[in-house]
Coordinates of C-alpha atoms in Angstrom, one line a residue:
Chain A
M30 CA 92.3 98.2 120.3
A31 CA 91.5 95.1 122.5
A32 CA 93.8 95.5 125.5
S33 CA 94.8 92.2 127.2
A34 CA 94.4 90.2 124.0
G35 CA 97.7 89.0 122.8
P36 CA 99.5 90.5 119.7
E37 CA 98.3 87.4 117.5
I38 CA 94.7 88.3 118.3
E39 CA 95.3 92.1 117.7
R40 CA 96.9 91.4 114.4
L41 CA 94.0 89.2 113.3
I42 CA 91.5 91.8 114.4
A43 CA 93.4 94.6 112.5
L44 CA 93.6 92.6 109.2
L45 CA 89.9 91.5 109.5
S46 CA 88.9 95.1 110.0
K47 CA 90.4 95.9 106.5
L48 CA 87.9 93.7 104.7
P49 CA 85.1 95.8 103.0
G50 CA 82.0 95.9 105.2
L51 CA 84.0 95.4 108.3
G52 CA 85.4 98.0 110.8
P53 CA 87.2 97.9 114.1
R54 CA 84.2 96.7 116.0
S55 CA 82.9 94.2 113.5
G56 CA 86.5 93.0 113.1
R57 CA 86.6 92.2 116.7
R58 CA 83.3 90.2 116.5
A59 CA 84.6 88.4 113.4
A60 CA 87.9 87.5 115.2
L61 CA 85.9 86.1 118.2
A62 CA 83.6 84.1 115.9
L63 CA 86.7 82.5 114.2
L64 CA 88.3 81.7 117.5
K65 CA 85.1 80.2 118.9
K66 CA 84.4 78.2 115.7
R67 CA 87.9 76.8 115.1
D68 CA 87.0 73.6 113.4
T69 CA 83.8 74.8 111.6
L70 CA 84.9 78.2 110.5
L71 CA 88.5 79.2 111.2
A72 CA 90.2 76.1 109.8
P73 CA 88.1 75.8 106.7
L74 CA 88.3 79.5 105.9
T75 CA 92.1 79.4 106.2
A76 CA 92.3 76.4 103.9
A77 CA 90.0 78.2 101.4
M78 CA 92.3 81.3 101.5
V79 CA 95.4 79.2 101.1
D80 CA 93.7 77.4 98.1
A81 CA 92.5 80.6 96.5
Q82 CA 95.9 82.3 96.9
A83 CA 97.6 79.3 95.1
K84 CA 95.1 78.7 92.4
V85 CA 93.1 81.8 91.5
R86 CA 94.6 84.0 88.9
T87 CA 93.5 86.8 86.6
C88 CA 92.5 85.6 83.1
T89 CA 94.8 87.1 80.6
V90 CA 92.0 87.4 78.0
C91 CA 89.2 89.1 80.0
G92 CA 90.8 90.2 83.2
S93 CA 88.3 87.9 85.3
L94 CA 89.3 85.9 88.3
D95 CA 89.4 82.1 88.0
T96 CA 91.4 78.9 88.6
T97 CA 91.6 78.2 84.9
E98 CA 93.6 80.1 82.2
P99 CA 91.8 81.4 80.1
C100 CA 88.8 81.7 82.5
A101 CA 85.7 79.5 82.4
V102 CA 83.8 82.2 80.4
C103 CA 86.6 82.8 77.8
S104 CA 87.1 79.2 77.3
D105 CA 83.3 78.3 77.0
E106 CA 82.8 77.6 73.2
T107 CA 79.0 78.0 73.5
R108 CA 79.4 81.6 74.4
D109 CA 79.0 84.2 71.6
G110 CA 82.5 85.6 70.9
R111 CA 80.9 88.5 68.8
L112 CA 79.5 90.1 72.0
I113 CA 81.9 91.6 74.6
C114 CA 80.4 93.1 77.8
V115 CA 82.7 95.7 79.4
V116 CA 82.6 95.8 83.1
E117 CA 84.4 97.8 85.9
E118 CA 85.2 94.9 88.2
V119 CA 84.9 91.2 88.6
G120 CA 82.1 91.9 91.0
S121 CA 80.0 93.5 88.2
L122 CA 80.9 90.4 86.0
W123 CA 79.5 88.1 88.8
A124 CA 76.3 90.4 89.0
M125 CA 75.8 90.1 85.2
E126 CA 76.3 86.3 85.4
R127 CA 73.7 86.1 88.2
G128 CA 71.2 87.7 85.9
G129 CA 71.7 84.8 83.7
Q130 CA 70.7 86.6 80.5
F131 CA 74.0 87.5 78.9
K132 CA 75.7 84.7 76.7
G133 CA 78.6 86.6 75.3
R134 CA 82.0 87.3 76.8
Y135 CA 83.4 89.9 79.2
H136 CA 86.1 92.5 79.4
V137 CA 87.1 93.6 83.1
L138 CA 88.6 97.1 82.9
G139 CA 89.8 96.8 86.6
G140 CA 88.5 100.3 87.6
L141 CA 87.2 103.5 86.0
L142 CA 88.8 106.6 84.8
S143 CA 89.1 109.2 87.6
A144 CA 90.6 112.6 87.4
L145 CA 90.2 112.9 91.1
D146 CA 92.1 109.6 92.0
G147 CA 94.5 110.2 89.1
I148 CA 93.4 106.9 87.2
G149 CA 94.2 107.3 83.5
P150 CA 93.5 105.1 80.6
E151 CA 96.9 103.3 80.8
A152 CA 96.0 102.2 84.4
L153 CA 92.9 100.3 83.0
R154 CA 92.8 97.3 80.7
I155 CA 91.7 99.4 77.7
A156 CA 94.5 98.6 75.4
E157 CA 93.7 94.9 75.8
L158 CA 90.0 95.7 75.0
L159 CA 91.0 97.6 71.8
A160 CA 93.3 94.7 70.8
R161 CA 90.5 92.2 71.3
V162 CA 88.1 94.3 69.2
T163 CA 90.5 95.0 66.3
R164 CA 91.3 91.3 66.1
G165 CA 88.0 91.0 64.1
E166 CA 85.4 88.6 65.6
V167 CA 83.7 91.2 67.8
A168 CA 80.6 92.8 66.5
E169 CA 79.1 94.5 69.6
V170 CA 80.7 96.0 72.7
I171 CA 78.1 96.6 75.6
L172 CA 79.3 99.1 78.2
A173 CA 77.8 97.9 81.4
L174 CA 79.5 100.6 83.6
P175 CA 78.0 102.3 86.6
A176 CA 75.7 105.3 86.2
T177 CA 78.2 107.5 88.1
V178 CA 80.3 110.4 86.8
D179 CA 83.3 108.2 86.6
G180 CA 81.3 105.4 85.0
Q181 CA 79.8 107.7 82.4
T182 CA 83.2 109.4 81.7
T183 CA 84.8 106.1 81.2
A184 CA 81.9 104.9 79.0
H185 CA 82.2 108.0 76.7
Y186 CA 86.0 107.6 76.5
L187 CA 85.6 104.0 75.5
A188 CA 82.9 104.7 72.9
D189 CA 85.3 107.3 71.3
R190 CA 88.3 105.0 71.3
L191 CA 86.3 102.1 69.9
A192 CA 84.8 104.2 67.2
V193 CA 88.3 105.4 66.1
A194 CA 89.8 101.8 66.3
S195 CA 87.0 99.7 64.8
N196 CA 83.6 99.5 63.4
V197 CA 81.9 97.6 66.1
S198 CA 78.7 98.9 67.4
V199 CA 78.9 100.2 70.9
T200 CA 75.8 100.1 73.3
M201 CA 75.0 100.8 76.9
L202 CA 72.8 99.3 79.4
A203 CA 69.3 100.9 79.4
R204 CA 68.5 103.4 82.3
G205 CA 65.1 103.3 83.8
V206 CA 63.0 102.2 86.7
P207 CA 64.6 99.1 88.3
V208 CA 62.3 96.0 88.8
G209 CA 60.3 96.5 92.0
G210 CA 61.2 100.1 92.1
D211 CA 58.7 102.6 93.5
L212 CA 58.8 106.0 91.8
D213 CA 58.6 107.7 95.2
W214 CA 62.0 106.2 96.0
L215 CA 63.8 107.0 92.7
D216 CA 66.0 110.1 92.1
D217 CA 64.9 112.7 89.6
G218 CA 67.7 111.7 87.3
T219 CA 66.4 108.1 86.9
I220 CA 62.8 109.3 86.4
A221 CA 63.9 111.8 83.8
Q222 CA 66.0 109.1 81.9
A223 CA 63.1 106.6 82.1
L224 CA 60.6 109.2 80.7
R225 CA 63.0 110.1 77.9
A226 CA 63.5 106.6 77.0
R227 CA 59.7 105.7 77.3
R228 CA 58.5 103.0 74.9
P229 CA 55.0 101.8 73.7
A230 CA 53.4 99.8 76.4
Chain B
M273 CA 76.0 82.3 94.3
A274 CA 78.6 83.7 91.8
A275 CA 78.2 81.8 88.6
S276 CA 81.4 81.3 86.5
A277 CA 83.7 81.9 89.5
G278 CA 85.5 78.6 90.2
P279 CA 84.6 76.3 93.2
E280 CA 87.6 77.7 95.1
I281 CA 86.2 81.2 95.0
E282 CA 82.7 79.9 95.8
R283 CA 84.0 78.1 98.8
L284 CA 85.9 81.4 99.9
I285 CA 82.8 83.4 99.5
A286 CA 80.6 80.9 101.3
L287 CA 82.8 80.8 104.3
L288 CA 83.4 84.6 104.4
S289 CA 79.6 85.1 104.4
K290 CA 79.4 83.1 107.7
L291 CA 81.5 85.8 109.5
P292 CA 79.2 87.9 111.8
G293 CA 78.5 91.2 110.0
L294 CA 78.9 89.7 106.6
G295 CA 76.2 88.2 104.3
P296 CA 76.3 86.7 100.7
R297 CA 76.7 90.1 99.1
S298 CA 79.5 91.4 101.5
G299 CA 81.0 88.0 101.5
R300 CA 81.5 88.3 97.8
R301 CA 83.1 91.9 98.2
A302 CA 85.3 90.6 100.9
A303 CA 86.5 87.7 98.7
L304 CA 87.2 90.2 95.8
A305 CA 89.0 92.5 98.0
L306 CA 91.3 89.5 99.3
L307 CA 91.9 88.4 95.8
K308 CA 92.7 91.8 94.6
K309 CA 95.1 92.6 97.5
R310 CA 97.0 89.3 97.7
D311 CA 100.1 90.6 99.2
T312 CA 98.8 93.2 101.4
L313 CA 95.7 91.5 102.7
L314 CA 95.1 87.8 101.7
A315 CA 98.6 86.7 102.6
P316 CA 99.0 88.4 106.0
L317 CA 95.4 87.5 107.0
T318 CA 95.9 83.9 106.2
A319 CA 99.3 84.0 108.2
A320 CA 97.5 85.7 111.1
M321 CA 94.7 83.0 111.0
V322 CA 97.2 80.2 111.0
D323 CA 99.1 81.9 114.0
A324 CA 95.9 82.3 115.9
Q325 CA 94.8 78.8 115.4
A326 CA 98.0 77.5 116.6
K327 CA 98.7 79.8 119.5
V328 CA 95.5 81.2 120.9
R329 CA 93.8 79.1 123.7
T330 CA 91.1 79.4 126.3
C331 CA 92.5 80.5 129.7
T332 CA 91.6 77.5 132.2
V333 CA 91.2 80.1 135.0
C334 CA 88.9 82.8 133.5
G335 CA 87.8 81.4 130.2
S336 CA 89.4 84.3 128.2
L337 CA 91.3 83.8 124.9
D338 CA 95.1 84.5 125.0
T339 CA 98.3 83.1 123.8
T340 CA 99.6 82.5 127.3
E341 CA 98.2 80.0 129.9
P342 CA 97.0 81.5 132.3
C343 CA 96.1 84.6 130.2
A344 CA 97.8 88.0 130.6
V345 CA 95.1 89.2 133.0
C346 CA 95.1 86.2 135.3
S347 CA 98.9 86.1 135.4
D348 CA 99.2 89.9 136.1
E349 CA 100.3 90.2 139.7
T350 CA 99.4 93.8 139.8
R351 CA 95.7 93.1 139.4
D352 CA 93.4 92.7 142.4
G353 CA 92.6 89.1 142.8
R354 CA 89.8 89.9 145.3
L355 CA 87.6 91.4 142.5
I356 CA 86.0 89.1 139.8
C357 CA 84.1 90.6 137.0
V358 CA 81.7 88.1 135.4
V359 CA 81.1 88.6 131.7
E360 CA 79.2 86.8 129.0
E361 CA 81.8 86.6 126.4
V362 CA 85.4 87.5 125.6
G363 CA 84.1 90.4 123.6
S364 CA 82.7 91.8 126.8
L365 CA 86.0 91.4 128.6
W366 CA 87.7 93.4 125.8
A367 CA 85.1 96.1 126.1
M368 CA 85.7 96.3 130.0
E369 CA 89.5 96.5 129.3
R370 CA 89.0 99.3 126.7
G371 CA 87.2 101.2 129.5
G372 CA 90.5 101.0 131.5
Q373 CA 88.9 101.4 134.8
F374 CA 88.7 97.8 136.1
K375 CA 91.8 96.4 137.8
G376 CA 90.5 93.1 139.1
R377 CA 90.3 89.8 137.3
Y378 CA 87.6 88.3 135.0
H379 CA 85.4 85.3 134.6
V380 CA 84.0 84.5 131.1
L381 CA 80.8 82.5 131.2
G382 CA 80.7 81.6 127.6
G383 CA 77.1 82.5 127.1
L384 CA 73.9 83.2 129.1
L385 CA 71.1 81.0 130.5
S386 CA 68.4 80.7 128.0
A387 CA 65.3 78.6 128.3
L388 CA 64.5 79.2 124.8
D389 CA 67.8 78.1 123.4
G390 CA 68.1 75.2 125.9
I391 CA 71.2 76.6 127.6
G392 CA 71.4 75.5 131.2
P393 CA 74.0 76.2 134.1
E394 CA 76.0 73.1 133.1
A395 CA 76.7 74.6 129.7
L396 CA 78.3 77.7 131.1
R397 CA 81.4 78.1 133.2
I398 CA 79.4 78.5 136.5
A399 CA 81.0 75.6 138.4
E400 CA 84.5 77.1 137.7
L401 CA 83.2 80.4 139.0
L402 CA 81.9 79.0 142.3
A403 CA 85.1 77.0 142.6
R404 CA 87.3 80.2 142.2
V405 CA 85.1 82.0 144.8
T406 CA 85.0 79.4 147.4
R407 CA 88.8 79.2 147.2
G408 CA 88.8 82.2 149.5
E409 CA 90.8 85.1 148.1
V410 CA 87.7 86.7 146.3
A411 CA 85.8 89.6 148.1
E412 CA 83.5 90.8 145.5
V413 CA 81.9 89.5 142.3
I414 CA 80.7 92.1 139.8
L415 CA 78.1 90.8 137.4
A416 CA 78.8 92.8 134.2
L417 CA 76.0 90.9 132.3
P418 CA 73.8 92.4 129.4
A419 CA 70.6 94.2 130.4
T420 CA 68.4 91.7 128.5
V421 CA 66.0 89.0 129.8
D422 CA 68.6 86.2 129.5
G423 CA 71.3 88.4 130.9
Q424 CA 69.2 89.3 133.9
T425 CA 68.1 85.8 134.5
T426 CA 71.7 84.7 134.4
A427 CA 72.6 87.4 136.9
H428 CA 69.9 86.5 139.4
Y429 CA 70.8 82.8 139.1
L430 CA 74.5 83.5 139.8
A431 CA 73.6 85.9 142.7
D432 CA 71.6 83.1 144.4
R433 CA 74.2 80.4 143.7
L434 CA 77.1 82.9 145.0
A435 CA 74.9 83.6 148.2
V436 CA 74.7 80.0 149.0
A437 CA 78.3 78.9 148.1
S438 CA 80.2 81.8 149.8
N439 CA 79.9 85.2 151.6
V440 CA 81.4 87.3 148.8
S441 CA 79.5 90.5 148.1
V442 CA 77.7 90.4 144.7
T443 CA 77.2 93.6 142.8
M444 CA 76.0 94.7 139.4
L445 CA 76.8 97.4 136.9
A446 CA 74.7 100.5 137.4
R447 CA 71.9 101.1 135.1
G448 CA 71.2 104.7 133.9
V449 CA 71.7 107.1 131.1
P450 CA 74.8 106.4 129.0
V451 CA 77.4 109.1 128.5
G452 CA 76.3 111.3 125.6
G453 CA 72.9 109.7 125.8
D454 CA 70.0 112.0 124.8
L455 CA 66.9 111.3 126.9
D456 CA 64.7 111.5 123.8
W457 CA 66.6 108.4 122.3
L458 CA 66.5 106.3 125.4
D459 CA 63.9 103.6 126.1
D460 CA 61.3 104.0 128.9
G461 CA 63.0 101.2 130.9
T462 CA 66.4 103.0 131.1
I463 CA 64.8 106.3 132.0
A464 CA 62.7 104.6 134.8
Q465 CA 65.7 102.8 136.2
A466 CA 67.9 106.0 136.0
L467 CA 65.2 107.8 137.8
R468 CA 64.9 105.2 140.6
A469 CA 68.6 105.1 141.0
R470 CA 69.0 108.8 141.1
R471 CA 71.6 110.5 143.3
P472 CA 72.5 113.9 144.8
A473 CA 73.8 116.1 142.1

């Protein structure tokens, strides 16, 4: 890839290129930036990675990542345990938390059902979700899954399973025009859904 | 940035966001990918970074990065020591090496002259270049600097200094239409230069 750079640099570039958002070219740029900024970037990033590897673990309750067990959200007594928001990944959980509106708890599935990729219900944390729900405290499960085919398939599957296993109410995030969204830039499906779900002004 | 993720994760995200090509959002995605792929990505990348930090150093002859001193190019006896290719950064050196055509040696400036950023000649490895050239063996210095204002300012400055200090011939990379380049996509300057430097077909 980068002839005349030693195998150590080649390996660093190859591994950096595997990060999402980076490819071979940006992997090289990242490696150069690290090697140029040894004290301000390479050393602290290495330390942060060693630290994360040692301390960060998956919460056994909700499947989120944190350094405490259970995670900060699951052990926060001020949060409403009657509400569980089901998300695909930890990244979606962080996005919900940035919104700052939701004060319940989470359940991270760890993926979506996908016939194409051969991901069935047993590969996701669905049994853990049903166990949490049937334990009693939960009143509502909010399915905050992506508006994609796999996301909606998973949402329907979960709604069915939850209806059989318990009598919690199951809801989904509203579909509609995003804040700041120009109608001209929206796809037809979103406009159709926003029209169907119209409400008094 | 990502509420409810521990400070260890926050720090990891903050540092990853500083890599070129990554921002806050892609930094979060990179952190998640690292934490999900502990054994296949986080652990080997950490090891590669520790390794690079310990072993990679700047070649005292040419300014390139390598694990040997002098670097692999400078210590390669089959390379033509009469040719020195001057580049801005190690990344440009790697790009030249990927081309596979150049069989001389390199000199990495470590930047470009920039009045705006206050980068003067003493901040670059120019004295080292003049010393290498006046030592005698060198016959030609090829300035492979970017076709930007700073790149061309630096090239003219180096040409002047080299003319005073020695009698090596100083050349520059040709300007013209890049391979695969559609005229319609090229800027006017490139077309003008390619026309001025036209040659018999």
